[in-house]
XYZ file of C-alpha atoms in Angstrom:
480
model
C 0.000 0.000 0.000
C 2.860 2.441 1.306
C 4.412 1.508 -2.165
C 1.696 2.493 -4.043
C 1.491 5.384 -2.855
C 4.877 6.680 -3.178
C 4.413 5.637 -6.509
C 1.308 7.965 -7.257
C 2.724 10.768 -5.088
C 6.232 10.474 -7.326
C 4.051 10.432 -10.583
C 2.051 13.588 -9.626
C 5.197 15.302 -9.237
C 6.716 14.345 -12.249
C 3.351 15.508 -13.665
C 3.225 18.809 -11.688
C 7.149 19.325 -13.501
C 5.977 18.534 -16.887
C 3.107 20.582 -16.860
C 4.786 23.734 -15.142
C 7.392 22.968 -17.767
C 5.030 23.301 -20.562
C 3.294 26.272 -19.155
C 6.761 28.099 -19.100
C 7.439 27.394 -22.519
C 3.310 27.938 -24.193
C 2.081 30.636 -22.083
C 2.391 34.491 -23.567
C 5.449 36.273 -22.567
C 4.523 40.344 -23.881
C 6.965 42.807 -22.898
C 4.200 45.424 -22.448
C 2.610 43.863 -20.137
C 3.249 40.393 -18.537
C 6.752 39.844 -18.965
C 7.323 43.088 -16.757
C 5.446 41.482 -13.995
C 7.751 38.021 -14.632
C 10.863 40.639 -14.542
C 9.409 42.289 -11.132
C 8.935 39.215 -9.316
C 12.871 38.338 -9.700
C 13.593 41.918 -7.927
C 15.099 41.124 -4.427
C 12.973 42.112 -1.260
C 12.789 46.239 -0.952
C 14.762 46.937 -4.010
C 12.808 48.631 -6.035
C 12.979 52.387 -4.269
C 10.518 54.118 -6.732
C 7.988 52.137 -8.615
C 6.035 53.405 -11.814
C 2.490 52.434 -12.788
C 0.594 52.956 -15.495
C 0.471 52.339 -19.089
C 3.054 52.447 -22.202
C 2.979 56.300 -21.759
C 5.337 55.110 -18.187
C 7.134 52.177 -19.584
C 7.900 54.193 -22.936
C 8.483 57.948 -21.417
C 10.044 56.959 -18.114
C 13.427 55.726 -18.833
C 14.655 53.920 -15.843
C 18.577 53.799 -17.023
C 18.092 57.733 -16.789
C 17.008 58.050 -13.325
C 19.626 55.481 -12.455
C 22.651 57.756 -14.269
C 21.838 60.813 -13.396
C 20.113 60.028 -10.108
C 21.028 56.705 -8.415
C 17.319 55.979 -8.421
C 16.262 52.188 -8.384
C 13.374 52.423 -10.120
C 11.125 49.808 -11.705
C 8.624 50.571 -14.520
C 5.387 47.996 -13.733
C 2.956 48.863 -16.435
C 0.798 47.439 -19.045
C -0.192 48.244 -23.019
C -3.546 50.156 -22.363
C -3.449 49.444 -18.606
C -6.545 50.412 -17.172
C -6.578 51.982 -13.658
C -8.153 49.001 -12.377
C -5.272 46.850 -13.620
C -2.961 49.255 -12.238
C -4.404 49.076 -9.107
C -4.329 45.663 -8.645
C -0.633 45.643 -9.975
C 0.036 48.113 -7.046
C -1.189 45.861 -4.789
C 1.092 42.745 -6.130
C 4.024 45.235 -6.180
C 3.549 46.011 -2.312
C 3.460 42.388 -0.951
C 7.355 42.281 -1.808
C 8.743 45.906 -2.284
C 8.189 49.304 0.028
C 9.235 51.817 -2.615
C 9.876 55.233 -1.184
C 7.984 56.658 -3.870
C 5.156 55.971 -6.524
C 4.962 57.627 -9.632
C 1.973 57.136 -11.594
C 1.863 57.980 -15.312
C -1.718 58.596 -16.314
C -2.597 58.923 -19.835
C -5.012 55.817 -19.245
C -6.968 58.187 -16.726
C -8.366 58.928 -19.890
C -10.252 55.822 -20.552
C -14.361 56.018 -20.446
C -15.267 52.100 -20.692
C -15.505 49.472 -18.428
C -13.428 47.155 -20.265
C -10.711 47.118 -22.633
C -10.391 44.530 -25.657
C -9.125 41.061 -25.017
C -5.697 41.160 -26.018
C -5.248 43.893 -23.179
C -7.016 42.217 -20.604
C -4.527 39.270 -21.245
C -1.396 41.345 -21.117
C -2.520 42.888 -17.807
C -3.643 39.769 -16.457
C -1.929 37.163 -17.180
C 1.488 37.977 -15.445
C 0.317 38.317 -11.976
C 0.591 35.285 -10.083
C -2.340 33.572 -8.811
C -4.067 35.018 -5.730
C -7.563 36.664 -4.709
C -6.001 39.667 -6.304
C -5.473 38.090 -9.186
C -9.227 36.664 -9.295
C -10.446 39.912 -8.401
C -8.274 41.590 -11.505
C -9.791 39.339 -13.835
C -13.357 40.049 -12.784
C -13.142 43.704 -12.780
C -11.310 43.352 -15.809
C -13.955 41.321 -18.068
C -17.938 40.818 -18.303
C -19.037 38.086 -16.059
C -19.820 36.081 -18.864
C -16.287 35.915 -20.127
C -14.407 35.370 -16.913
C -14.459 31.706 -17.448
C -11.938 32.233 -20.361
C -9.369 34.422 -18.948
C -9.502 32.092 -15.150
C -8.693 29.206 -17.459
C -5.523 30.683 -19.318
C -4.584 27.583 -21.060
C -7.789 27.841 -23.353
C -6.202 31.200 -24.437
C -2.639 29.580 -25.476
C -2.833 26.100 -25.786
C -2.517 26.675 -29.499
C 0.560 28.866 -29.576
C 2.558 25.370 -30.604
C 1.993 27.228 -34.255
C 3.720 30.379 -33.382
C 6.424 28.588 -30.787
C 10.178 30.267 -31.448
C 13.836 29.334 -30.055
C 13.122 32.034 -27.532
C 10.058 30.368 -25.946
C 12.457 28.185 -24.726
C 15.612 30.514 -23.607
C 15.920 32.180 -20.153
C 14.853 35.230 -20.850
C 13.736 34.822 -24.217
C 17.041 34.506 -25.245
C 17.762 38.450 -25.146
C 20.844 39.846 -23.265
C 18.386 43.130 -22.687
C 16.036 41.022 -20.608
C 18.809 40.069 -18.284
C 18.662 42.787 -15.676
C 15.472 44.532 -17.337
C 13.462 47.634 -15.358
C 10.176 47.122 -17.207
C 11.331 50.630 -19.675
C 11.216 50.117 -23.053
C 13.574 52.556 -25.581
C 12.245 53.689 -28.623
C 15.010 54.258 -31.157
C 13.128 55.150 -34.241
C 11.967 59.056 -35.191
C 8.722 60.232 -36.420
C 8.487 64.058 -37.297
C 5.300 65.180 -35.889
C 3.510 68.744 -34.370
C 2.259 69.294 -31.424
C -0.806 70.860 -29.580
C -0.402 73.947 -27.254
C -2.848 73.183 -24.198
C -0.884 75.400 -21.870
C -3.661 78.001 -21.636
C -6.195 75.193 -20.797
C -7.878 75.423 -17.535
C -11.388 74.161 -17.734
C -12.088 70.692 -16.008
C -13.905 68.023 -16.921
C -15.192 64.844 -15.057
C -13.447 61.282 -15.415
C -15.444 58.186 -16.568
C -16.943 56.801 -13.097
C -14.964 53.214 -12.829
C -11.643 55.508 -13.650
C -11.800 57.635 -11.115
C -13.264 54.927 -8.749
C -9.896 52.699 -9.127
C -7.693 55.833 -9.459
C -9.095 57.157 -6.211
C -8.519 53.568 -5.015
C -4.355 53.370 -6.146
C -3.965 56.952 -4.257
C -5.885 55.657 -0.886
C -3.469 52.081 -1.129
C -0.339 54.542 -1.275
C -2.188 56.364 1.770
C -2.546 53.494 4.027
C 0.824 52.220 3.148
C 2.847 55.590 3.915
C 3.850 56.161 0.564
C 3.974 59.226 -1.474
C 2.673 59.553 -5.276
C 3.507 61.735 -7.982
C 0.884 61.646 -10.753
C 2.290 63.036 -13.976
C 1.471 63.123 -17.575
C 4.145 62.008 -20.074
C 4.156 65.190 -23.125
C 2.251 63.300 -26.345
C 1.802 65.650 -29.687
C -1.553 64.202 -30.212
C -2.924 65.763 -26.636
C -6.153 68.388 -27.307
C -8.217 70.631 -25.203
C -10.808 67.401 -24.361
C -8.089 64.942 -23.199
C -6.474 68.726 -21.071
C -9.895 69.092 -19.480
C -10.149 65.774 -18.204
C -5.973 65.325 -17.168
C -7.365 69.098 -15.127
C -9.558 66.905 -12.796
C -7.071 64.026 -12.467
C -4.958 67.095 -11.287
C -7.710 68.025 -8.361
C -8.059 64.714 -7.370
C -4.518 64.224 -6.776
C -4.504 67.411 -4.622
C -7.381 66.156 -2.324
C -4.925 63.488 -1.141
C -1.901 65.802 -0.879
C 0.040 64.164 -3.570
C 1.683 66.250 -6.510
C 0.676 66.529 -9.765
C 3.277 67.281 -12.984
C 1.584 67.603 -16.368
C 4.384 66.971 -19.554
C 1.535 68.329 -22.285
C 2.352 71.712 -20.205
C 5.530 71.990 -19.542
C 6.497 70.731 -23.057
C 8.905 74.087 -23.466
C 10.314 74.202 -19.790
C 11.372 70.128 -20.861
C 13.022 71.188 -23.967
C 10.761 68.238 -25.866
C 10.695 68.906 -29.906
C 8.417 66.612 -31.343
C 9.901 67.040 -34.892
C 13.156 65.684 -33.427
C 11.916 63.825 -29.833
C 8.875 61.777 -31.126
C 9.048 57.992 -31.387
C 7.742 56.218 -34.555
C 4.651 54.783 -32.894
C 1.772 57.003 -31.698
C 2.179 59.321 -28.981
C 5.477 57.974 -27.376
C 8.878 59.820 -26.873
C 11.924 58.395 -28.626
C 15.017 58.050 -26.873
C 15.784 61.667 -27.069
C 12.465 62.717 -25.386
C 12.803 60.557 -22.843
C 16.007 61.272 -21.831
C 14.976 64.741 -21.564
C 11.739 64.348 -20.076
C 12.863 61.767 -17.365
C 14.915 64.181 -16.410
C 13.136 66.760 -15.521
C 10.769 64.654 -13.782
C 14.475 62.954 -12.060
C 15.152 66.407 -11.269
C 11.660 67.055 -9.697
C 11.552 64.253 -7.689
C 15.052 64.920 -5.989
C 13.263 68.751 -5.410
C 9.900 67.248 -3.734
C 10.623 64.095 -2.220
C 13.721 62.085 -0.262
C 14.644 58.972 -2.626
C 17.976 56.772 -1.866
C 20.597 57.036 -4.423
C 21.854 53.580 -4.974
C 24.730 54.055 -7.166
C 27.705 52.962 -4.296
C 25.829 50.082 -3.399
C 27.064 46.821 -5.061
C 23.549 45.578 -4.150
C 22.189 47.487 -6.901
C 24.647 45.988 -9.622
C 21.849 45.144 -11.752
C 20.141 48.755 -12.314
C 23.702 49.733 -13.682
C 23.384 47.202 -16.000
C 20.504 47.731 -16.997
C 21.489 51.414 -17.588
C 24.928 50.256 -19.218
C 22.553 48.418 -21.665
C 20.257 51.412 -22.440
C 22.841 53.506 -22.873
C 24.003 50.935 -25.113
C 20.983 50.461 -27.495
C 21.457 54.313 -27.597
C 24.671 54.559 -28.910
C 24.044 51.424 -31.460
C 21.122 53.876 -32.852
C 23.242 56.605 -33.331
C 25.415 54.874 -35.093
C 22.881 53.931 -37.257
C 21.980 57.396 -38.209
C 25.100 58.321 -38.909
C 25.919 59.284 -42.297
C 29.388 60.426 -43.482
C 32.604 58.003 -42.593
C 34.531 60.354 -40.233
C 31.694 60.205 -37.748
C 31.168 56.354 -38.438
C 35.147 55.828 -37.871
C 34.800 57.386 -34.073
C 31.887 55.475 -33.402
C 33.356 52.574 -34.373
C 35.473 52.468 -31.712
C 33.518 51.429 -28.904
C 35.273 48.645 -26.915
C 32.529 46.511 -26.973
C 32.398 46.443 -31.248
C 33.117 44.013 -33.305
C 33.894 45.372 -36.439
C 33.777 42.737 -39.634
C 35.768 44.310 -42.869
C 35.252 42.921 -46.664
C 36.950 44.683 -48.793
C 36.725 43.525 -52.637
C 38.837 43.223 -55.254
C 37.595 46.499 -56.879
C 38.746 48.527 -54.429
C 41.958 50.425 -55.273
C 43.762 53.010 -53.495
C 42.752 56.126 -55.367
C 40.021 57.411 -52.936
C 41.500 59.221 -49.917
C 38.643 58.919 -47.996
C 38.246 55.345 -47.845
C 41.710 54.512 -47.212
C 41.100 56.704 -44.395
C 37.957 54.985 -42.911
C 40.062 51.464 -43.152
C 43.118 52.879 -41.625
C 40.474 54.644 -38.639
C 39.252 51.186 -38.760
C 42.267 49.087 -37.807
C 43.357 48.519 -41.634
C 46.322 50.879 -41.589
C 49.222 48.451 -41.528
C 47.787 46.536 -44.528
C 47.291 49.445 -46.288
C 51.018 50.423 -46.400
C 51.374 46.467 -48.512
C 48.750 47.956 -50.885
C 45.024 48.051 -51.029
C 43.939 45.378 -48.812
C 41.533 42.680 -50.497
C 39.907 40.146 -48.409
C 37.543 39.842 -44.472
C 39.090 41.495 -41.641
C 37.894 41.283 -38.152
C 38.696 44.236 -36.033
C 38.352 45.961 -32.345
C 38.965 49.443 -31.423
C 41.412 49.601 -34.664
C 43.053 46.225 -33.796
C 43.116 43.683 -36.333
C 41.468 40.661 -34.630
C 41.320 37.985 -37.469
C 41.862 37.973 -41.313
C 41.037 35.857 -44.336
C 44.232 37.846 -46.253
C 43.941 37.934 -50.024
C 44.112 34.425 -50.727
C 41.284 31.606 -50.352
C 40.183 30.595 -46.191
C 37.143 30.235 -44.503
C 37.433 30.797 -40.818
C 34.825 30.496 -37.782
C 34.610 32.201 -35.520
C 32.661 31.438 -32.245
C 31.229 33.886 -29.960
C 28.740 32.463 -27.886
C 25.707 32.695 -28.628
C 26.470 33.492 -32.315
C 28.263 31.837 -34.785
C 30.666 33.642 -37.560
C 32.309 32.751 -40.516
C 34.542 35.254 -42.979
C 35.405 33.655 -46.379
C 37.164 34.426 -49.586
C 36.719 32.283 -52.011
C 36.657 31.750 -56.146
C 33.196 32.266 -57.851
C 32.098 30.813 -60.508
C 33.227 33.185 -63.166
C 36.621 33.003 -61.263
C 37.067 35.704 -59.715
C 37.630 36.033 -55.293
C 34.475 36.679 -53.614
C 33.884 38.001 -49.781
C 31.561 36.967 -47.301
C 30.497 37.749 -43.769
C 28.292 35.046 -42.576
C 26.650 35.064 -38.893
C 24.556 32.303 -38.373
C 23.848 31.060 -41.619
C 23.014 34.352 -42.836
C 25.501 36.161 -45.036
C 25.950 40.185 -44.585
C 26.234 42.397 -48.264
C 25.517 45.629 -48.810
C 26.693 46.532 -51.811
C 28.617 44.299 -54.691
C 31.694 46.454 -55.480
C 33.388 47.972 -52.677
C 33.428 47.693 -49.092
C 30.801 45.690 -46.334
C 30.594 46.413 -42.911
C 28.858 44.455 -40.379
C 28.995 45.626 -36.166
C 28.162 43.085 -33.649
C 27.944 44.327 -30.543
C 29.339 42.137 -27.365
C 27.004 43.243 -24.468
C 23.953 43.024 -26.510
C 25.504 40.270 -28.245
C 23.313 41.522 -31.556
C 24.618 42.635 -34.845
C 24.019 46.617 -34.544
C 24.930 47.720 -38.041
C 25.568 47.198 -41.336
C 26.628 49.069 -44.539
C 28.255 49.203 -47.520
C 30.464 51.450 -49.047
C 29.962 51.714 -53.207
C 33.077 52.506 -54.779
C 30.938 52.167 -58.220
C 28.908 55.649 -56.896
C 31.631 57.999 -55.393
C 32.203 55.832 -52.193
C 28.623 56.376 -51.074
C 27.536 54.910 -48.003
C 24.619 52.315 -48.130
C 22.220 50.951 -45.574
């Protein structure tokens, strides 16, 4: 009998592992909106010294490596695509059963919202991270009719088919991304929309919020209360605010005054922030690009320090991770502006960041007549094999150091880097003549077909960065 049941009890387990196993790898793993909460519950105990809410107008605008670099602020960015106050409230509440922040800063553009549910997709994503608990059930249900709460209580039903749409990374710690690794829940955007914004500084009127809004924002400020904690409610800028959305952002100003907490409005100070949405705006609606929200976190970095007492962190080795994770914003930043860059004396200084690696093919029908590229492959380590003539073949190269080479002759050489793979080759064609490649994981790098290719990989993202060509065929012109 005792046998037997050993037996069953060591079979449930197993089962228990397989099917926690399986969850890990089917269920949804959004970055705007569950995998933050994943990230969060990995933070040690009282780590996390000011904690952002809200929606992807915090984890867009409020750039945690910012606060950390200029500020020593541990901060943590716990939002959701299209988060709902009632979501955020009940995110609050999961956020305070491990971490006593010293300060809560609540982005609101979602105060906005006047409906007592959002669309599916959006419940999931501000669902489906939290782990399971009354709050949780209580989310869900304030989250959904009655009549769909079966479906979202029962996740599986809403990913047991995702074996279509599995990936490498479903499987990988961390999804297999070096930028997940010590992660604050902010999310950079690189790219640059032009856009025009709305003056609402002369708007004053107030109008009301939508009744289960204001009920669950009312409810996040009297948590805070109870627990101590102070809140400042602010309002990332966005070009496509107007005099309706003003009004209603008035009264979520009033209501933050009745419980003593400050309120900072972006769409106001817009000037005072030095924000230019022809140059500042990301290319998805309404967010700040990683020149806006440099600029705006720090003014609201600068604000806090003025208004409230927050630790700075930055001697403390116990807060080695938020300096990574500022290392790798400020990495991502760098890697963009490299991208934009468009002559070659700019692109040789860039190039040397220590943690590049810089892959070289120069063909055949290059020569040494053009001044300007033998100076961009001297800048970029080539110098010595310049003075033997022009210098055909696939260099690998560091800071200007010459790494690795395939010379003029035929090779193929690999080159492992975990987790990627390379491989620089020179070899005959079919018509005869030598031919260059760059090859990273199967996939080979070419720009251009007469002149020089360029490909960056970057070691702390561990991502290729950059690529271009160089066309000696069009004046040396640079190609991306």
């Amino acid at each position: 009998m005792k046998k037997t049941v050993v037996r069953i009890t060591g079979f449930l387990l197993i089962l228990l592992m397989v099917l926690a196993g399986i969850n890990r790898v089917f269920k949804m793993k959004y970055g705007d909106g569950i995998y933050s909460l994943t990230k969060f519950y990995e933070q040690k105990k009282d780590s996390v010294d000011v904690l952002v809410l809200g929606s992807s107008h915090a984890f867009e605008n409020i750039n945690t490596g910012t606060l950390w670099d200029e500020y020593g602020m541990a901060s943590y960015v716990l939002g959701g695509s299209r988060q709902p106050s009632w979501n955020t409230y009940y995110y609050l509440k999961e956020a305070l059963k491990t971490q006593k922040p010293e300060l809560i800063v609540l982005e609101g553009y979602m105060l906005l919202y006047d409906a007592d549910y959002e669309e599916s997709s959006r419940i999931i994503k501000n669902n489906f991270g939290l782990k399971w608990s009354k709050d949780k059930i209580e989310s869900i249900k304030v989250s959904a009719p009655k009549s769909q709460w079966a479906e979202y209580f029962l996740e599986y039903t809403q990913y047991h088919t995702r074996y279509r749409e599995l990936s490498r990374e479903d499987f990988l710690k961390n999804q297999g991304y070096r930028y997940y690794d010590d992660w604050k829940g902010f999310g950079c955007n690189l790219d640059t929309v032009a856009e025009v914004g709305t003056d609402v500084k002369q708007v004053d009127e107030v109008s009301p919020l939508y009744g289960k809004t204001e009920e669950y924002y009312r409810k996040i400020l009297d948590l805070a209360r109870e627990e101590n904690i102070p809140v400042l409610v602010t309002i990332a800028p966005y070009f496509l605010i107007d005099e309706k959305s003003e009004k209603m952002f008035n009264r979520v100003g009033e209501i933050a005054g009745e419980y003593g907490d400050l309120f900072l409005d972006g769409n106001k100070l817009v000037d005072e922030i030095g924000v230019d949405y022809q140059v500042d705006n990301a290319d998805d609606v309404g967010h700040l690009n990683y020149l806006g929200n440099q600029k705006y976190t720090k003014y609201l970095g600068t604000y806090i320090k003025e208004h409230y007492t927050v630790s700075d962190r930055r001697a403390d080795a116990a807060y080695e991770s938020w300096q990574k994770n500022a290392d790798y914003i400020r990495e991502m930043i760098v890697n963009q502006e490299l991208k934009e860059s468009g002559d070659m004396e700019a692109i040789c200084e860039k190039l040397q960041n220590p943690n590049y690696w810089v892959f070289i093919s120069v063909d055949d029908s290059c020569n040494g007549k053009d001044q300007e590229l033998q100076r961009f492959l001297g800048a970029a380590g080539l110098g010595d094999a310049l003075q033997n003539g022009f210098p055909a073949g696939v260099w690998l190269t560091s800071q200007g150091k010459i790494l690795n080479a395939t010379g003029a002759g035929t090779a193929k050489i690999y080159i492992r880097k975990k987790p990627k793979e390379f491989c620089i080759q020179r070899m005959a064609g079919a018509d005869g003549q030598m031919e260059n490649q760059i090859i990273c994981d199967r996939v080979s790098y070419r720009k251009v077909d007469s002149g020089v290719n360029v490909v960056v990989y970057d070691l702390m993202t561990e991502e290729i960065e950059d690529q271009f060509g160089i066309d000696v065929s069009d004046g040396c012109r640079i190609v991306r």
